[in-house]
CSV table of C-alpha atoms in Angstrom, one decimal:
chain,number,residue,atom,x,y,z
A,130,UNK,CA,-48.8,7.0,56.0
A,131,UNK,CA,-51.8,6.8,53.5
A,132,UNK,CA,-49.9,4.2,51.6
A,133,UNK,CA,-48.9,2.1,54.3
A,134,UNK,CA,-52.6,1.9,55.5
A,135,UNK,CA,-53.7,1.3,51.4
A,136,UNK,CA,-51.0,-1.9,52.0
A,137,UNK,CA,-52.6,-3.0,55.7
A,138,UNK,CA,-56.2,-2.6,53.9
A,139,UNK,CA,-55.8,-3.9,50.6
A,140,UNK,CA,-53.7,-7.1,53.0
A,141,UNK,CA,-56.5,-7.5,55.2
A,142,UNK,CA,-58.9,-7.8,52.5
A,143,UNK,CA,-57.1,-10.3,50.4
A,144,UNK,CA,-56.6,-12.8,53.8
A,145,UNK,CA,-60.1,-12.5,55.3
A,146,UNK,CA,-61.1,-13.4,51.5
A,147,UNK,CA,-59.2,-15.5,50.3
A,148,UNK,CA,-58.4,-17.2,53.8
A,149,UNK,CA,-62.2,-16.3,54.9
A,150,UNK,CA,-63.6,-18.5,51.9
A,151,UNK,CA,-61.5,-22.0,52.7
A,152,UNK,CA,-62.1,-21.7,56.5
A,153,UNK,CA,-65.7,-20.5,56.5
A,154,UNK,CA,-67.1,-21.9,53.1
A,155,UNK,CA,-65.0,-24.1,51.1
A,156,UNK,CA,-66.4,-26.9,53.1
A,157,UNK,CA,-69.8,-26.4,53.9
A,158,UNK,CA,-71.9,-29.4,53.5
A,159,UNK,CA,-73.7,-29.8,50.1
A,160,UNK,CA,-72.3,-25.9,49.4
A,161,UNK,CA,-69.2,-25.9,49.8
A,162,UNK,CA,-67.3,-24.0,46.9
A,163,UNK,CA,-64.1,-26.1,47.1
A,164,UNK,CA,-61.1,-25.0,45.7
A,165,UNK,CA,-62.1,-23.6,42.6
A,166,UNK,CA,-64.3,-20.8,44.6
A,167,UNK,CA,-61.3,-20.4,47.2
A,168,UNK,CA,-59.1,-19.4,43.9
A,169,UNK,CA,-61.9,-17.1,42.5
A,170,UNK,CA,-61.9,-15.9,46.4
A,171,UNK,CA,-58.3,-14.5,46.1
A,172,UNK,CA,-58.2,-13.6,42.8
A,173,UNK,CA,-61.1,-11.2,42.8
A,174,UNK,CA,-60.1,-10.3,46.7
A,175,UNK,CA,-56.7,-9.0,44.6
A,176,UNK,CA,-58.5,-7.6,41.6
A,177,UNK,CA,-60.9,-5.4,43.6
A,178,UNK,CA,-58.4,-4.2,46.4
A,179,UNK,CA,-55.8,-3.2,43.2
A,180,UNK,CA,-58.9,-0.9,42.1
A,181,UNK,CA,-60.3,0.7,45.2
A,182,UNK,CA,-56.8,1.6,46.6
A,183,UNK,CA,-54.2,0.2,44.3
A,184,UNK,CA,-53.7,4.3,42.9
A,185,UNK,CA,-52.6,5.4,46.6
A,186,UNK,CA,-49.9,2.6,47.3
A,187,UNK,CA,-49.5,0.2,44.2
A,188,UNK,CA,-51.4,-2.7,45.0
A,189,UNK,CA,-48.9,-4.8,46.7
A,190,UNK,CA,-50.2,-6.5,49.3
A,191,UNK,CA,-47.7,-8.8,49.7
A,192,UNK,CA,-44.2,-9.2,50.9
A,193,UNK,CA,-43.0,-10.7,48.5
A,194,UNK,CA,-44.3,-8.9,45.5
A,195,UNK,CA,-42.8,-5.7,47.3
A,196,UNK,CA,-39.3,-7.2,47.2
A,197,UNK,CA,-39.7,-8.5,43.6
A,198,UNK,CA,-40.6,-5.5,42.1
A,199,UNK,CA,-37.7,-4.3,44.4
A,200,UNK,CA,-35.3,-7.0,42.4
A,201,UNK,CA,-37.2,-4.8,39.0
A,202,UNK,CA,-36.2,-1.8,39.4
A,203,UNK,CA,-40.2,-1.1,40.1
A,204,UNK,CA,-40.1,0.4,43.7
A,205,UNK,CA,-37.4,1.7,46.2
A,206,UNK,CA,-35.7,-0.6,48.3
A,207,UNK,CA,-35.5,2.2,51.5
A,208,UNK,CA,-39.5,1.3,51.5
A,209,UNK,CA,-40.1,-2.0,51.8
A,210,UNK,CA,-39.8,-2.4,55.2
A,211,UNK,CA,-42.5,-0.1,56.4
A,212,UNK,CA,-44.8,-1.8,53.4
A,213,UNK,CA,-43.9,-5.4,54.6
A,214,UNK,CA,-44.9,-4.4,58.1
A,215,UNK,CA,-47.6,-2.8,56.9
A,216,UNK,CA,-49.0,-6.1,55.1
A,217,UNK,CA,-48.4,-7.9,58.1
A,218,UNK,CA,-50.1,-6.1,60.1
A,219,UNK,CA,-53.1,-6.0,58.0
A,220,UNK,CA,-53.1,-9.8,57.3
A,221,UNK,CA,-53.2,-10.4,61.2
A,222,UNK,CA,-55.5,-8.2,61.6
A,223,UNK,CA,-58.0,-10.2,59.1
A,224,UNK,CA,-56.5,-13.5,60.8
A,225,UNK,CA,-58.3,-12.2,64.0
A,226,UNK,CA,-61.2,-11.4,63.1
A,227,UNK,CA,-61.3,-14.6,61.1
A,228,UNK,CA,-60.8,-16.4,64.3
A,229,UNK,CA,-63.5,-14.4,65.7
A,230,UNK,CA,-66.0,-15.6,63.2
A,231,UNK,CA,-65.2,-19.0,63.0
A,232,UNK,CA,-64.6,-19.1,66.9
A,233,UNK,CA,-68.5,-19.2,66.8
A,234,UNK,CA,-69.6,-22.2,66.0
A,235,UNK,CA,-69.2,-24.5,68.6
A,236,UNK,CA,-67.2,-27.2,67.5
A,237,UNK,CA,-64.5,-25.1,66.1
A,238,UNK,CA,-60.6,-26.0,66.5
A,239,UNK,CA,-58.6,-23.8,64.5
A,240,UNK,CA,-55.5,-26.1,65.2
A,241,UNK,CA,-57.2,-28.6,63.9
A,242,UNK,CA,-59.2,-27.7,61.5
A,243,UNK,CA,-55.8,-25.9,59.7
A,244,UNK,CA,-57.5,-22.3,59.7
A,245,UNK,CA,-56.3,-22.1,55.5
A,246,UNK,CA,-52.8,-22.6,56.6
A,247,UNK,CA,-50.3,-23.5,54.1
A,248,UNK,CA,-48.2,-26.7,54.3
A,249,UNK,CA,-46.3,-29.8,52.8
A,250,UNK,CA,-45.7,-33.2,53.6
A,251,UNK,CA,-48.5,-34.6,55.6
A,252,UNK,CA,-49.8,-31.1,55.9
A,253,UNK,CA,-50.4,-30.4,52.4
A,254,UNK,CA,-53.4,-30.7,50.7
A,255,UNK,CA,-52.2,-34.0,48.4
A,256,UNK,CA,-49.7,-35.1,50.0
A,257,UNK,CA,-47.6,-33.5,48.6
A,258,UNK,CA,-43.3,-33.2,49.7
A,259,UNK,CA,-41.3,-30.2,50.9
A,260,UNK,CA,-39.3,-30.4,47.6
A,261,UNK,CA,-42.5,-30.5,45.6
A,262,UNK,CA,-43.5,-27.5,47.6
A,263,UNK,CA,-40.5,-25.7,46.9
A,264,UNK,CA,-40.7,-25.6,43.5
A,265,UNK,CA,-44.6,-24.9,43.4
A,266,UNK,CA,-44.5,-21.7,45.7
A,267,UNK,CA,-40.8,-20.4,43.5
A,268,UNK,CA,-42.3,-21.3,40.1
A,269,UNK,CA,-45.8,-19.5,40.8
A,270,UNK,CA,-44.5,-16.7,42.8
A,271,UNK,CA,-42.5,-16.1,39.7
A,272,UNK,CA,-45.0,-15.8,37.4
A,273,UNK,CA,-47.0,-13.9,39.3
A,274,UNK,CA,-44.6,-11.3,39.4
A,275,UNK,CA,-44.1,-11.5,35.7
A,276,UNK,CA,-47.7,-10.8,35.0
A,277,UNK,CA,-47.7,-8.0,37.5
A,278,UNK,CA,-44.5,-5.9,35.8
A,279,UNK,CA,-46.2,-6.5,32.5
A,280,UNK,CA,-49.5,-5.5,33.4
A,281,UNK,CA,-48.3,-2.6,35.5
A,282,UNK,CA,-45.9,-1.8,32.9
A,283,UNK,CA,-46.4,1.9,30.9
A,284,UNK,CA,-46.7,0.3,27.5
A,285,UNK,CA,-49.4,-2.2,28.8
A,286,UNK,CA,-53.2,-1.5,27.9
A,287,UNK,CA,-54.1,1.2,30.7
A,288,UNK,CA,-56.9,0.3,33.1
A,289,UNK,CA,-56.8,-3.2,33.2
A,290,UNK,CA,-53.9,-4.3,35.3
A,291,UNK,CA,-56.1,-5.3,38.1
A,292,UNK,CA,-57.9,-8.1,36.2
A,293,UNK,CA,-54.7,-9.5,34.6
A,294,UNK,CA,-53.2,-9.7,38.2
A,295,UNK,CA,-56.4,-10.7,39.9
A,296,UNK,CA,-56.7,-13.3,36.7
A,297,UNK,CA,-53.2,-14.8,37.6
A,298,UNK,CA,-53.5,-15.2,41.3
A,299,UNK,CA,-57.1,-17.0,40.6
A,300,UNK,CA,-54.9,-19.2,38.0
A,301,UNK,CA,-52.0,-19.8,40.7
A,302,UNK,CA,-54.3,-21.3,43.4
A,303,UNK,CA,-56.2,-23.5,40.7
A,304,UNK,CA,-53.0,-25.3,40.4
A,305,UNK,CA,-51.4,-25.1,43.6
A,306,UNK,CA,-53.8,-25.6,46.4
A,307,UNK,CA,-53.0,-28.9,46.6
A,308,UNK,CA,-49.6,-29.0,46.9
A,309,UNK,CA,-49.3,-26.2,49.4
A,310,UNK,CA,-52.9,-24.9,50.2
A,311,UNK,CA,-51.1,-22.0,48.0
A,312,UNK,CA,-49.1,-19.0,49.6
A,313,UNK,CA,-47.1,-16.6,47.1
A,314,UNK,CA,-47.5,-14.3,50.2
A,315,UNK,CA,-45.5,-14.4,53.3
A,316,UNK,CA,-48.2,-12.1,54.3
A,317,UNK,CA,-51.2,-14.6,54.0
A,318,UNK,CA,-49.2,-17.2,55.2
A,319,UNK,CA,-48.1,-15.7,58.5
A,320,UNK,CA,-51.6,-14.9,59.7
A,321,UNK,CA,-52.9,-18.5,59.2
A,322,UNK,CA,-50.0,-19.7,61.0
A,323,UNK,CA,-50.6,-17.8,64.2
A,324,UNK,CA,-53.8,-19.0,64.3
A,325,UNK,CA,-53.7,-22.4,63.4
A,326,UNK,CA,-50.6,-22.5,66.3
A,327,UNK,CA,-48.9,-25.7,65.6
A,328,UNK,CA,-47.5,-27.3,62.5
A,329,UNK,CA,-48.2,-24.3,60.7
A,330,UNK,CA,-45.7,-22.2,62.8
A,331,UNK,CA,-42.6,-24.6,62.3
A,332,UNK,CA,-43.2,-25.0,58.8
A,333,UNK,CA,-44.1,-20.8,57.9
A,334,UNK,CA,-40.1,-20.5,56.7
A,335,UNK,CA,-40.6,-22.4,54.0
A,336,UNK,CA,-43.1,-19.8,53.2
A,337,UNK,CA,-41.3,-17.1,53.5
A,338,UNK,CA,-38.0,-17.9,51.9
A,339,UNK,CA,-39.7,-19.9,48.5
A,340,UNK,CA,-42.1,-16.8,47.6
A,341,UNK,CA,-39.3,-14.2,48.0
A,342,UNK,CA,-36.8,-16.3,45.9
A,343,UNK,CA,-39.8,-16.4,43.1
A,344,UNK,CA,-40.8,-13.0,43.1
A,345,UNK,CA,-37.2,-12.0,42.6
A,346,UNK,CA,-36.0,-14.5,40.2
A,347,UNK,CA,-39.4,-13.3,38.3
A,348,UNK,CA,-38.4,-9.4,38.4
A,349,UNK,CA,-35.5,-10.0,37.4
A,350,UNK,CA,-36.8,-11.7,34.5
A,351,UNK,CA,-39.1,-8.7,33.5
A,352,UNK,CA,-36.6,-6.3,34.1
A,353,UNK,CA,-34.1,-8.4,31.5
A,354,UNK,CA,-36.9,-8.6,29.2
A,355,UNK,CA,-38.1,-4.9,29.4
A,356,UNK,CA,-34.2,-4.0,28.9
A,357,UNK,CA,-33.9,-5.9,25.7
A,358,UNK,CA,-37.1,-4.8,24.2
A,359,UNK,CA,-35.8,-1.1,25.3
């Protein structure tokens, strides 16, 4: 139970972060942070999360890095159910009280204003197509998993794991928020969805099903790599 409670936490911080920085402050007028501060917003809402309670359930926070290290050998398959749920529950949690927030200024419209929810076609960022989207959130999903079996790995430097990951995601959302407004987690992508209420809702499988396709294609990759080097 202590793990599955590090997973809601470390969840609920990475969303009302990351997701808290594009709907409350990428945008404000004349200090806004944009996107670069939204990809510093995930990546150090990862990086800090992995420390404070990363030692009690492994820092996942994330659905789909719990079935990619599944794919790697890293963690049992009997418990990624309770984790995913876990992470789900955490990342709707921090949706709400997003809501709550934002829900107080006066003009706020969470359908319309998107409420950080990811997206392609006329609902991404630039514009960009489903296929286009596809490949971004499989392709960065991957690496992301690669650079968290290495980092986590016993022969990597010890202590530091956090800041590679962290590092990565930051590096992920630089280069993908405007294709997709940048998932890589089913988890973070679920809670904007429910809250935004409309587009977002019939276009969260694509969402799902790209992230979990990259994060296994990339621990399968580690796990080849770590064999051979073996």
């Amino acid at each position: 139970m202590k793990r599955l409670v590090a997973e809601a936490l470390g969840t609920f911080v990475l969303v009302a972060g990351g997701c808290g920085s594009a709907i409350l402050a990428a945008a404000f007028p004349g200090l806004g942070i944009g996107f670069t501060g939204v990809a510093l917003a995930f990546g150090l809402s990862v990086l800090v999360m992995a420390y404070a309670v990363g030692h009690i359930s492994g820092g996942h926070f994330n659905p789909a890095v719990t079935l990619g290290l599944v794919a790697g050998g890293r963690f049992p398959a009997s418990q990624a159910i309770p984790y995913i749920l876990a992470q789900l529950a955490g990342g709707i949690a921090a949706g709400a009280v997003l809501y709550l927030i934002a829900s107080g200024k006066a003009d706020f419209n969470a359908t319309a204003s998107g409420f950080a929810a990811n997206g392609y076609g006329e609902h991404s960022p630039g514009g960009f197509s489903l296929q286009a989207g596809m490949i971004t959130e499989v392709v960065m999903t991957a690496i992301f998993l690669i650079v968290i079996m290495g980092a986590t790995s016993e022969r990597a430097p010890k202590g530091f794991a956090p800041v590679a990951i962290g590092l990565a995601l930051t590096l992920i959302h630089l280069v993908s928020i405007p294709v997709t407004n940048t998932s890589v987690n089913p988890a973070r992508s679920t809670a904007a969805a429910l809250f935004q209420g409309g587009w977002a809702l019939s276009q969260l499988w694509m969402f799902w099903l790209m992230p979990v396709i990259g994060a296994v294609i990339g621990g399968l990759i580690y796990r080849g790599l770590q064999e051979k080097a073996a």
